[in-house]
PDB file of C-alpha atoms in Angstrom:
ATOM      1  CA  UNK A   1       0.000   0.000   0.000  1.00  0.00           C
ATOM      2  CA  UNK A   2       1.230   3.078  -0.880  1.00  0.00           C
ATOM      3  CA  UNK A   3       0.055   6.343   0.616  1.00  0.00           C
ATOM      4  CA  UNK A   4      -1.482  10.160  -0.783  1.00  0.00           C
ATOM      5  CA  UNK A   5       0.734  12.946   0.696  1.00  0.00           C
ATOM      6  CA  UNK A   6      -0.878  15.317   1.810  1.00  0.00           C
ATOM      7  CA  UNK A   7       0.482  17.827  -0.494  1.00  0.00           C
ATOM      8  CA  UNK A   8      -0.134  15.282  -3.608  1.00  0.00           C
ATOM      9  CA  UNK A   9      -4.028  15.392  -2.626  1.00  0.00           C
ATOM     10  CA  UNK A  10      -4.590  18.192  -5.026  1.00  0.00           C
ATOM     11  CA  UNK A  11      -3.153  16.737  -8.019  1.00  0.00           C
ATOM     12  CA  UNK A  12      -5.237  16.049 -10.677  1.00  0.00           C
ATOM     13  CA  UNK A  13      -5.006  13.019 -13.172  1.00  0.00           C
ATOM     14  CA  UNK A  14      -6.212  13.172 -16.931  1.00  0.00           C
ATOM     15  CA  UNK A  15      -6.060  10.637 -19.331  1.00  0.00           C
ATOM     16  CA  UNK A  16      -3.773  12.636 -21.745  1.00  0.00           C
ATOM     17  CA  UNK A  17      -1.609  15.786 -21.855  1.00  0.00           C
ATOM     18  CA  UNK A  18      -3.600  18.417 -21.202  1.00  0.00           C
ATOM     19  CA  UNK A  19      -3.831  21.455 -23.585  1.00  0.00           C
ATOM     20  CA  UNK A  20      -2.538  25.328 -22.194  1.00  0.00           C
ATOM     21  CA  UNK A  21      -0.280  23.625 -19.580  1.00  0.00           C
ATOM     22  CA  UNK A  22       3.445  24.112 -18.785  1.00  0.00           C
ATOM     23  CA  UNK A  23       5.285  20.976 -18.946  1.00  0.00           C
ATOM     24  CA  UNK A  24       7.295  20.452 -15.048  1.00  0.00           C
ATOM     25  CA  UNK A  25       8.993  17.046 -16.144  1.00  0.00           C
ATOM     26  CA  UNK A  26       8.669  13.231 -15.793  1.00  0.00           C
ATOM     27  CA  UNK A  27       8.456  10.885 -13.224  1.00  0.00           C
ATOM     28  CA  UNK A  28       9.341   7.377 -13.848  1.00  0.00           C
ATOM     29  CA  UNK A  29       7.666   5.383 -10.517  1.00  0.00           C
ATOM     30  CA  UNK A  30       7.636   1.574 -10.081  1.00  0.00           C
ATOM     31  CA  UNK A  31       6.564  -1.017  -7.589  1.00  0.00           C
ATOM     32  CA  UNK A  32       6.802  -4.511  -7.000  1.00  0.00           C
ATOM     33  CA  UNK A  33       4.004  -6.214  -9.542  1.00  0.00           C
ATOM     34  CA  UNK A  34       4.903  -9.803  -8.157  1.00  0.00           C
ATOM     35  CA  UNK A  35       5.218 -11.155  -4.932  1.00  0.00           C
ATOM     36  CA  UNK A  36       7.831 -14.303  -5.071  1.00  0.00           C
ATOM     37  CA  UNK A  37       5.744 -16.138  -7.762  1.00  0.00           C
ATOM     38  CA  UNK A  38       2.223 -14.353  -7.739  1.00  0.00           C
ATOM     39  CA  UNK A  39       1.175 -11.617 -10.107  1.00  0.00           C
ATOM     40  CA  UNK A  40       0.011  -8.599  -7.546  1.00  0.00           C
ATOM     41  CA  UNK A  41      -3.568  -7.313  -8.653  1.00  0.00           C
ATOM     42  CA  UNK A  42      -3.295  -5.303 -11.683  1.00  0.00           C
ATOM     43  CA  UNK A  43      -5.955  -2.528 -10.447  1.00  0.00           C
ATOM     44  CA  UNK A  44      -3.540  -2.530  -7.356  1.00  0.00           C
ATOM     45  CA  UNK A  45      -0.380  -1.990  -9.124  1.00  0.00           C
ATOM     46  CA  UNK A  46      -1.784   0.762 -11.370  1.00  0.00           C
ATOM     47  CA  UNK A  47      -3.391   2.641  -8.034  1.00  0.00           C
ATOM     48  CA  UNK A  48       0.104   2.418  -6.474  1.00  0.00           C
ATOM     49  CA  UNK A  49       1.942   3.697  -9.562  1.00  0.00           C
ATOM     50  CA  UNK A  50      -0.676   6.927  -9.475  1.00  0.00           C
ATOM     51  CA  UNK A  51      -0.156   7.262  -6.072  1.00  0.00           C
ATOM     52  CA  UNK A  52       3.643   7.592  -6.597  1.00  0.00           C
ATOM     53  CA  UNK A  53       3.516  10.128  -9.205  1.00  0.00           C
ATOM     54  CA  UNK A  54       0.654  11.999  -7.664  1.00  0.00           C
ATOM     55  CA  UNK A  55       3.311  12.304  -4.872  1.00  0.00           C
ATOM     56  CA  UNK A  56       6.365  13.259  -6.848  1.00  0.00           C
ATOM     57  CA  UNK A  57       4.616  16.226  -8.671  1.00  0.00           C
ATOM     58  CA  UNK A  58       4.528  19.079  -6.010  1.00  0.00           C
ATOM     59  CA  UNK A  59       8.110  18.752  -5.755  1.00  0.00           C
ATOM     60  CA  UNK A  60       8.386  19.371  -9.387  1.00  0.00           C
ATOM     61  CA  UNK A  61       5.832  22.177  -9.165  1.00  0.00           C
ATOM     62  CA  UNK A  62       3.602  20.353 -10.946  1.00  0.00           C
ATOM     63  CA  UNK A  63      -0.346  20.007 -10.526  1.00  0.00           C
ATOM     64  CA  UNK A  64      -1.623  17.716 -13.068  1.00  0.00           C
ATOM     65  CA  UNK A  65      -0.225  14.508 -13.898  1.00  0.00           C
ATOM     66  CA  UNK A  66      -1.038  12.204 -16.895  1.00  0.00           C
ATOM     67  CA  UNK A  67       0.750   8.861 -18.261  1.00  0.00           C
ATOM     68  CA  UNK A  68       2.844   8.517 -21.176  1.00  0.00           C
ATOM     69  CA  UNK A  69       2.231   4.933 -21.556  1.00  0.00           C
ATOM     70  CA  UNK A  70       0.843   2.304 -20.029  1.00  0.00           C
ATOM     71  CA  UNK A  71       2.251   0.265 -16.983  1.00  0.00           C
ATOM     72  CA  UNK A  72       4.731  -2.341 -17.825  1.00  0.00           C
ATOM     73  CA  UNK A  73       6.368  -4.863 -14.889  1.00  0.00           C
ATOM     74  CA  UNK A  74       5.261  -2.874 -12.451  1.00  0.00           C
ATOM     75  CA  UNK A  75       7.002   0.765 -13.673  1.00  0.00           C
ATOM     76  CA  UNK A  76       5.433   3.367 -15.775  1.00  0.00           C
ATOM     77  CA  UNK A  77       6.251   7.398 -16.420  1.00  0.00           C
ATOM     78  CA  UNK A  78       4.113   9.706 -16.076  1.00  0.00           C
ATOM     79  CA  UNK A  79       4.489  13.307 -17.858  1.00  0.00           C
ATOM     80  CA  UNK A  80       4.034  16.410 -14.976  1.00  0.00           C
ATOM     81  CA  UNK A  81       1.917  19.619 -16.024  1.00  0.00           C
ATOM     82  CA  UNK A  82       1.534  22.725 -13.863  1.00  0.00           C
ATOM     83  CA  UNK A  83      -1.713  24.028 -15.654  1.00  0.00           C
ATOM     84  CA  UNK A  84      -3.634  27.524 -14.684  1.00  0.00           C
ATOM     85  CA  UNK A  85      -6.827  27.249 -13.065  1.00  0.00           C
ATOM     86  CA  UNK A  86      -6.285  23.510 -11.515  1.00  0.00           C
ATOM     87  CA  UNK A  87      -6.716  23.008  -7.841  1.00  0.00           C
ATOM     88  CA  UNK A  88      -4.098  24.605  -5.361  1.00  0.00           C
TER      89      UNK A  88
END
C-alpha cells in the first residue's frame, strides 16, 4: 500500500496531456508487480503507480499529472503539467 501525501491530494489526473499547460517534467515510478511467484492485482499496481507520481509532482511544481504509456512490470512514467486554473 502506498500512501497520498498530503500535499499530492490536489493533483489532478487526466487521461492525456492536457492542452494550455506548462510541462514540469517526468516521473518514472515503479513497484513490486509480483510477490515471489504471484502476479500482484493489476488494479492494485496501477493505483500504487498513481499514487507515486501523484506524490512526486509538487516537488516538481507540478499540478496535473497524466501517463505517457501504459504500466509495464510494475514501472510506468508519467508526464508532470503545472496548468492555470487547476486546484491549489
Amino acid at each position: 500500500f502506498v500512501p497520498l501525501a498530503a500535499d499530492a491530494a490536489r493533483v489532478r489526473v487526466l487521461a492525456a496531456a492536457p492542452a494550455g499547460c506548462a510541462p514540469r517534467g517526468e516521473a518514472k515510478v515503479s513497484v513490486p508487480d509480483r510477490v515471489l511467484f504471484y502476479r500482484r492485482s493489476e488494479l492494485q499496481v496501477r493505483d500504487e503507480l498513481e499514487t507515486l507520481a501523484r506524490n512526486a509532482a509538487p516537488g516538481a511544481g507540478a499540478d496535473t499529472i497524466s501517463p505517457l504509456g501504459p504500466p509495464e512490470d510494475g514501472r510506468q512514467r508519467w508526464a508532470l503539467w503545472r496548468c492555470a486554473g487547476a486546484p491549489g
